[in-house]
């Protein structure tokens, strides 16, 4: 595999090729015999598991139909229970058979990814890390004022690094709110699914300035911000049509959002078309962006010779996206934006 053929930025091709040949290729090669053995075993076992899976699914649907017949036609709770137990038993057997067939290959895939992916990340520098420990809880981000009211939340993958002396943390997050009850079980609906990207920036400011696309900002945000922030009117008509700005300090907001900064935010919002919002608070900039993309998801396919091409190309694409925020918003500058 020639890394020069990878879809990565042109300026990285030569240095990354050297890095790949020195650190990544030998690691991939060291797993090759183990990979071939696991794939051969998986292929052999699938010849058994696949027909049994098809048979099991047929029995499951037959058992499910029997349950319906027993309850709706015969009105026989005993036969319904028998059919239900049979359906559950069959699905458990199907799951066990597929774990037996694919478990070893899946375990090896996980081991290879955990061993080699940090080496791939290492190309960008020692500060770069997937799912680092000791990250702040979601409540920490409430002080930025761009999160909607939510009842339940969870993080997925996180990634930290430093680019142009600007430390950043990207976090995948899902926010949900209560949506009544069904069958005595509380229901939830998703109100935000995307990423939060936190940048530690060198600019000095003491207040909170929020850039929102939500015209119902105060109606949909945490109530303690209602008394702290006031609307900031800016001169850029195009920016004003797209965003509303609220701040605890009118002068500081205009310092942060000069003409060039407004143009940059507007350009990013038009590029992503995904409800981009931002907040300056506590010497940091937090950007909230809706996204269905699953960041840093393993692309590794151990049925093929190991190259890590898919993971490498995806990592470059995802990090380039983060770097573009720093470049586009001039976040490494110590004054203005």
CSV table of C-alpha atoms in Angstrom, one decimal:
chain,number,residue,atom,x,y,z
A,1,UNK,CA,0.0,0.0,0.0
A,2,UNK,CA,1.4,3.4,-1.1
A,3,UNK,CA,0.4,6.2,1.3
A,4,UNK,CA,1.0,8.7,-1.5
A,5,UNK,CA,-2.3,7.3,-2.9
A,6,UNK,CA,-4.3,8.2,0.3
A,7,UNK,CA,-6.8,10.9,0.1
A,8,UNK,CA,-5.2,13.3,2.5
A,9,UNK,CA,-4.0,16.9,2.2
A,10,UNK,CA,-1.3,17.3,-0.4
A,11,UNK,CA,1.1,19.0,2.0
A,12,UNK,CA,0.9,15.9,4.3
A,13,UNK,CA,1.6,13.2,1.7
A,14,UNK,CA,5.4,13.2,1.8
A,15,UNK,CA,5.8,13.5,5.6
A,16,UNK,CA,3.0,11.1,6.3
A,17,UNK,CA,4.4,8.5,3.8
A,18,UNK,CA,7.7,8.5,5.8
A,19,UNK,CA,5.8,8.3,9.1
A,20,UNK,CA,3.6,5.5,7.7
A,21,UNK,CA,6.5,3.4,6.5
A,22,UNK,CA,8.4,3.8,9.7
A,23,UNK,CA,5.7,3.3,12.3
A,24,UNK,CA,2.4,2.1,10.9
A,25,UNK,CA,3.3,-0.4,8.1
A,26,UNK,CA,5.5,-2.6,10.4
A,27,UNK,CA,2.7,-2.8,12.9
A,28,UNK,CA,0.2,-3.8,10.2
A,29,UNK,CA,2.5,-6.5,9.0
A,30,UNK,CA,3.1,-7.9,12.5
A,31,UNK,CA,-0.6,-8.8,12.6
A,32,UNK,CA,-0.9,-10.3,9.2
A,33,UNK,CA,-0.5,-14.0,10.1
A,34,UNK,CA,-2.9,-13.6,13.0
A,35,UNK,CA,-5.4,-11.8,10.8
A,36,UNK,CA,-5.2,-14.6,8.1
A,37,UNK,CA,-5.8,-17.2,10.8
A,38,UNK,CA,-8.8,-15.4,12.3
A,39,UNK,CA,-10.4,-14.7,8.9
A,40,UNK,CA,-10.0,-18.3,7.8
A,41,UNK,CA,-11.6,-19.5,11.0
A,42,UNK,CA,-14.4,-17.0,10.6
A,43,UNK,CA,-15.1,-18.0,7.0
A,44,UNK,CA,-15.2,-21.7,7.9
A,45,UNK,CA,-17.6,-21.1,10.9
A,46,UNK,CA,-19.9,-18.8,8.8
A,47,UNK,CA,-20.6,-21.8,6.6
A,48,UNK,CA,-22.3,-23.3,9.6
A,49,UNK,CA,-23.7,-20.1,11.3
A,50,UNK,CA,-25.3,-18.6,8.2
A,51,UNK,CA,-27.7,-21.4,7.3
A,52,UNK,CA,-28.5,-21.9,11.0
A,53,UNK,CA,-29.2,-18.2,11.3
A,54,UNK,CA,-31.7,-18.3,8.4
A,55,UNK,CA,-33.3,-21.4,9.9
A,56,UNK,CA,-33.5,-19.7,13.3
A,57,UNK,CA,-35.1,-16.6,11.9
A,58,UNK,CA,-37.7,-18.7,10.1
A,59,UNK,CA,-38.5,-20.5,13.4
A,60,UNK,CA,-38.6,-17.1,15.2
A,61,UNK,CA,-41.2,-15.7,12.9
A,62,UNK,CA,-43.2,-18.9,13.0
A,63,UNK,CA,-43.1,-18.8,16.8
A,64,UNK,CA,-44.2,-15.2,16.7
A,65,UNK,CA,-47.1,-16.0,14.4
A,66,UNK,CA,-48.0,-18.9,16.7
A,67,UNK,CA,-48.1,-16.5,19.6
A,68,UNK,CA,-50.6,-14.2,17.8
A,69,UNK,CA,-52.7,-17.2,16.7
A,70,UNK,CA,-52.8,-18.6,20.3
A,71,UNK,CA,-53.8,-15.3,21.8
A,72,UNK,CA,-56.0,-13.8,19.2
A,73,UNK,CA,-57.8,-16.9,17.8
A,74,UNK,CA,-57.5,-19.6,20.5
A,75,UNK,CA,-57.4,-17.2,23.4
A,76,UNK,CA,-55.0,-19.6,25.1
A,77,UNK,CA,-52.5,-17.9,27.4
A,78,UNK,CA,-50.5,-21.1,27.9
A,79,UNK,CA,-49.9,-21.7,24.2
A,80,UNK,CA,-49.0,-18.0,23.8
A,81,UNK,CA,-46.4,-18.3,26.6
A,82,UNK,CA,-45.0,-21.5,25.0
A,83,UNK,CA,-44.6,-19.7,21.6
A,84,UNK,CA,-43.0,-16.7,23.3
A,85,UNK,CA,-40.5,-18.8,25.1
A,86,UNK,CA,-39.6,-20.6,21.9
A,87,UNK,CA,-39.1,-17.3,20.0
A,88,UNK,CA,-36.8,-16.0,22.7
A,89,UNK,CA,-34.9,-19.3,22.9
A,90,UNK,CA,-34.3,-19.3,19.2
A,91,UNK,CA,-33.0,-15.7,19.1
A,92,UNK,CA,-30.6,-16.5,22.0
A,93,UNK,CA,-29.3,-19.5,20.1
A,94,UNK,CA,-28.9,-17.4,16.9
A,95,UNK,CA,-26.9,-14.8,18.9
A,96,UNK,CA,-24.7,-17.4,20.5
A,97,UNK,CA,-24.0,-19.1,17.1
A,98,UNK,CA,-23.0,-15.7,15.5
A,99,UNK,CA,-20.7,-14.8,18.5
A,100,UNK,CA,-19.1,-18.2,18.0
A,101,UNK,CA,-18.6,-17.6,14.3
A,102,UNK,CA,-17.5,-13.9,14.4
A,103,UNK,CA,-16.3,-13.3,18.0
A,104,UNK,CA,-12.6,-14.1,17.5
A,105,UNK,CA,-12.3,-11.9,14.4
A,106,UNK,CA,-14.2,-9.1,16.1
A,107,UNK,CA,-11.9,-9.3,19.1
A,108,UNK,CA,-8.8,-9.2,16.9
A,109,UNK,CA,-10.2,-6.2,15.0
A,110,UNK,CA,-10.7,-4.4,18.3
A,111,UNK,CA,-7.2,-5.3,19.5
A,112,UNK,CA,-5.6,-4.1,16.3
A,113,UNK,CA,-7.5,-0.8,16.3
A,114,UNK,CA,-6.5,-0.1,19.9
A,115,UNK,CA,-2.9,-0.9,19.2
A,116,UNK,CA,-2.4,0.9,15.8
A,117,UNK,CA,-4.9,3.9,15.9
A,118,UNK,CA,-2.9,5.8,18.6
A,119,UNK,CA,0.2,5.4,16.4
A,120,UNK,CA,-1.8,7.0,13.5
A,121,UNK,CA,-2.9,9.8,15.7
A,122,UNK,CA,0.7,10.3,16.9
A,123,UNK,CA,1.5,11.8,13.5
A,124,UNK,CA,-0.3,15.0,14.5
A,125,UNK,CA,1.6,15.4,17.8
A,126,UNK,CA,1.7,14.2,21.4
A,127,UNK,CA,-1.2,16.3,22.4
A,128,UNK,CA,-3.7,14.4,20.2
A,129,UNK,CA,-5.7,11.7,21.9
A,130,UNK,CA,-8.9,9.8,21.3
A,131,UNK,CA,-11.3,9.5,24.3
A,132,UNK,CA,-9.0,11.1,26.8
A,133,UNK,CA,-9.7,10.8,30.5
A,134,UNK,CA,-10.8,13.5,32.9
A,135,UNK,CA,-13.0,15.4,30.5
A,136,UNK,CA,-15.6,17.8,32.1
A,137,UNK,CA,-19.2,16.7,32.6
A,138,UNK,CA,-21.9,18.1,30.3
A,139,UNK,CA,-23.1,20.5,33.1
A,140,UNK,CA,-19.9,22.4,32.7
A,141,UNK,CA,-21.0,23.6,29.2
A,142,UNK,CA,-24.3,25.0,30.6
A,143,UNK,CA,-22.4,28.2,31.4
A,144,UNK,CA,-21.9,28.8,27.7
A,145,UNK,CA,-25.6,29.3,27.1
A,146,UNK,CA,-26.0,27.5,23.8
A,147,UNK,CA,-27.4,24.2,25.1
A,148,UNK,CA,-31.2,23.8,25.1
A,149,UNK,CA,-33.0,22.6,28.2
A,150,UNK,CA,-32.6,18.8,28.2
A,151,UNK,CA,-33.6,15.9,30.5
A,152,UNK,CA,-31.2,13.2,29.4
A,153,UNK,CA,-27.8,13.3,27.7
A,154,UNK,CA,-24.8,11.2,26.7
A,155,UNK,CA,-21.4,11.6,25.2
A,156,UNK,CA,-20.0,9.3,22.5
A,157,UNK,CA,-16.4,9.7,21.3
A,158,UNK,CA,-14.2,12.6,22.3
A,159,UNK,CA,-10.9,13.8,20.8
A,160,UNK,CA,-8.4,16.4,22.0
A,161,UNK,CA,-5.4,18.0,20.5
A,162,UNK,CA,-3.6,21.3,19.8
A,163,UNK,CA,-3.3,23.1,16.5
A,164,UNK,CA,-1.4,26.4,16.1
A,165,UNK,CA,-1.1,26.6,19.9
A,166,UNK,CA,-4.9,26.4,20.3
A,167,UNK,CA,-5.9,23.4,22.4
A,168,UNK,CA,-9.3,21.9,21.4
A,169,UNK,CA,-11.7,19.2,22.5
A,170,UNK,CA,-14.3,17.7,20.2
A,171,UNK,CA,-17.2,15.8,21.8
A,172,UNK,CA,-20.1,13.9,20.3
A,173,UNK,CA,-23.2,14.5,22.3
A,174,UNK,CA,-26.9,13.6,22.2
A,175,UNK,CA,-29.4,15.7,24.2
A,176,UNK,CA,-33.0,14.5,24.8
A,177,UNK,CA,-36.1,15.8,26.5
A,178,UNK,CA,-39.0,14.0,28.1
A,179,UNK,CA,-41.8,13.1,25.7
A,180,UNK,CA,-44.5,11.6,27.9
A,181,UNK,CA,-45.1,8.0,28.8
A,182,UNK,CA,-45.9,4.9,26.8
A,183,UNK,CA,-46.8,1.6,28.5
A,184,UNK,CA,-45.8,3.2,31.8
A,185,UNK,CA,-42.3,3.8,30.5
A,186,UNK,CA,-40.9,7.3,30.2
A,187,UNK,CA,-40.3,8.3,26.5
A,188,UNK,CA,-37.6,10.7,25.2
A,189,UNK,CA,-37.1,12.6,22.0
A,190,UNK,CA,-33.8,13.9,20.6
A,191,UNK,CA,-33.4,17.6,20.5
A,192,UNK,CA,-29.8,17.8,19.6
A,193,UNK,CA,-27.4,15.2,18.0
A,194,UNK,CA,-24.0,16.6,17.0
A,195,UNK,CA,-20.7,17.9,18.3
A,196,UNK,CA,-19.4,20.4,20.7
A,197,UNK,CA,-16.0,21.8,20.0
A,198,UNK,CA,-14.2,23.7,22.7
A,199,UNK,CA,-11.3,25.9,21.9
A,200,UNK,CA,-9.0,27.5,24.5
A,201,UNK,CA,-8.1,30.8,22.9
A,202,UNK,CA,-5.5,33.5,23.7
A,203,UNK,CA,-7.8,36.4,23.5
A,204,UNK,CA,-8.6,38.2,26.8
A,205,UNK,CA,-12.3,38.7,27.6
A,206,UNK,CA,-14.3,38.4,30.8
A,207,UNK,CA,-18.0,38.2,29.8
A,208,UNK,CA,-20.2,35.8,27.9
A,209,UNK,CA,-21.1,36.4,24.3
A,210,UNK,CA,-23.5,34.0,22.5
A,211,UNK,CA,-24.0,33.7,18.7
A,212,UNK,CA,-27.3,32.0,18.0
A,213,UNK,CA,-29.3,31.1,15.0
A,214,UNK,CA,-32.4,30.4,17.1
A,215,UNK,CA,-34.8,33.4,17.0
A,216,UNK,CA,-36.5,32.0,20.1
A,217,UNK,CA,-33.2,32.1,22.0
A,218,UNK,CA,-34.6,33.1,25.4
A,219,UNK,CA,-37.5,30.8,25.2
A,220,UNK,CA,-35.4,27.7,24.5
A,221,UNK,CA,-32.3,28.3,26.7
A,222,UNK,CA,-31.6,27.8,30.4
A,223,UNK,CA,-33.5,30.5,32.3
A,224,UNK,CA,-30.5,31.8,34.3
A,225,UNK,CA,-29.2,33.4,31.2
A,226,UNK,CA,-32.2,35.6,30.7
A,227,UNK,CA,-31.1,38.0,33.3
A,228,UNK,CA,-27.4,38.0,32.3
A,229,UNK,CA,-27.4,38.6,28.6
A,230,UNK,CA,-28.8,41.4,26.4
A,231,UNK,CA,-29.3,41.6,22.6
A,232,UNK,CA,-26.3,43.0,20.7
A,233,UNK,CA,-27.1,44.9,17.5
A,234,UNK,CA,-24.3,44.7,14.9
A,235,UNK,CA,-23.8,46.6,11.7
A,236,UNK,CA,-23.4,43.6,9.3
A,237,UNK,CA,-26.9,43.2,7.8
A,238,UNK,CA,-26.1,39.7,6.3
A,239,UNK,CA,-24.8,38.5,9.7
A,240,UNK,CA,-27.9,40.0,11.5
A,241,UNK,CA,-30.2,38.1,9.2
A,242,UNK,CA,-28.5,34.8,10.0
A,243,UNK,CA,-27.6,35.2,13.7
A,244,UNK,CA,-28.7,36.8,16.9
A,245,UNK,CA,-26.0,37.9,19.3
A,246,UNK,CA,-26.5,38.2,23.1
A,247,UNK,CA,-23.8,39.3,25.6
A,248,UNK,CA,-23.1,40.3,29.1
A,249,UNK,CA,-20.8,43.0,27.8
A,250,UNK,CA,-21.8,45.0,24.7
A,251,UNK,CA,-18.4,46.5,24.2
A,252,UNK,CA,-16.6,43.2,24.5
A,253,UNK,CA,-19.0,41.6,22.1
A,254,UNK,CA,-18.1,44.1,19.4
A,255,UNK,CA,-14.4,43.6,20.2
A,256,UNK,CA,-14.8,39.8,19.6
A,257,UNK,CA,-17.2,40.1,16.6
A,258,UNK,CA,-15.4,42.7,14.4
A,259,UNK,CA,-16.3,42.8,10.7
A,260,UNK,CA,-13.8,40.1,9.7
A,261,UNK,CA,-15.1,37.8,12.5
A,262,UNK,CA,-18.7,38.2,11.4
A,263,UNK,CA,-17.8,37.3,7.9
A,264,UNK,CA,-16.0,34.2,9.1
A,265,UNK,CA,-18.9,33.0,11.2
A,266,UNK,CA,-21.3,33.6,8.4
A,267,UNK,CA,-19.1,31.7,5.9
A,268,UNK,CA,-18.8,28.7,8.3
A,269,UNK,CA,-22.6,28.7,8.9
A,270,UNK,CA,-23.3,28.8,5.2
A,271,UNK,CA,-20.8,26.0,4.6
A,272,UNK,CA,-22.1,23.6,7.2
A,273,UNK,CA,-25.8,24.4,7.0
A,274,UNK,CA,-26.4,22.7,10.3
A,275,UNK,CA,-27.5,25.2,12.9
A,276,UNK,CA,-24.0,26.4,13.9
A,277,UNK,CA,-24.0,28.3,17.2
A,278,UNK,CA,-21.1,29.5,19.3
A,279,UNK,CA,-20.3,31.1,22.7
A,280,UNK,CA,-17.3,33.0,24.1
A,281,UNK,CA,-17.0,32.3,27.8
A,282,UNK,CA,-14.2,31.7,30.3
A,283,UNK,CA,-11.4,32.3,27.8
A,284,UNK,CA,-12.8,29.7,25.5
A,285,UNK,CA,-14.9,29.4,22.4
A,286,UNK,CA,-17.5,26.7,22.3
A,287,UNK,CA,-19.1,25.7,18.9
A,288,UNK,CA,-22.2,23.6,18.7
A,289,UNK,CA,-22.9,21.9,15.4
A,290,UNK,CA,-25.7,19.5,14.5
A,291,UNK,CA,-24.2,16.4,12.6
A,292,UNK,CA,-25.2,12.9,11.8
A,293,UNK,CA,-21.6,11.9,11.1
A,294,UNK,CA,-20.1,9.4,13.5
A,295,UNK,CA,-16.7,10.8,14.3
A,296,UNK,CA,-13.7,8.6,14.8
A,297,UNK,CA,-15.6,5.4,14.0
A,298,UNK,CA,-13.3,2.5,13.2
A,299,UNK,CA,-13.2,1.7,9.4
A,300,UNK,CA,-10.9,-1.3,9.8
A,301,UNK,CA,-11.8,-4.4,7.7
A,302,UNK,CA,-9.7,-7.3,8.7
A,303,UNK,CA,-11.0,-9.4,5.8
A,304,UNK,CA,-8.5,-7.5,3.7
A,305,UNK,CA,-4.7,-7.0,4.2
A,306,UNK,CA,-4.2,-4.3,6.9
A,307,UNK,CA,-3.4,-0.8,5.6
A,308,UNK,CA,-5.6,1.4,7.9
A,309,UNK,CA,-6.3,3.5,4.8
A,310,UNK,CA,-10.0,4.1,5.7
A,311,UNK,CA,-9.2,5.2,9.2
A,312,UNK,CA,-6.3,7.4,8.1
A,313,UNK,CA,-8.4,9.2,5.5
A,314,UNK,CA,-11.3,9.7,7.8
A,315,UNK,CA,-9.0,11.0,10.6
A,316,UNK,CA,-7.4,13.5,8.3
A,317,UNK,CA,-10.8,14.6,7.1
A,318,UNK,CA,-12.2,15.0,10.6
A,319,UNK,CA,-9.2,16.8,12.0
A,320,UNK,CA,-9.0,19.1,8.9
A,321,UNK,CA,-12.6,20.1,9.8
A,322,UNK,CA,-11.5,21.1,13.3
A,323,UNK,CA,-8.4,22.9,12.0
A,324,UNK,CA,-10.6,24.8,9.6
A,325,UNK,CA,-12.5,26.4,12.5
A,326,UNK,CA,-9.1,27.6,14.0
A,327,UNK,CA,-7.9,28.9,10.6
A,328,UNK,CA,-11.2,30.4,9.5
A,329,UNK,CA,-11.9,32.2,12.8
A,330,UNK,CA,-8.2,33.2,13.3
A,331,UNK,CA,-8.4,31.7,16.8
A,332,UNK,CA,-4.6,31.7,17.3
A,333,UNK,CA,-4.5,35.6,17.2
A,334,UNK,CA,-4.3,37.3,20.6
A,335,UNK,CA,-6.5,40.2,19.6
A,336,UNK,CA,-9.8,40.4,17.7
A,337,UNK,CA,-10.8,37.4,15.6
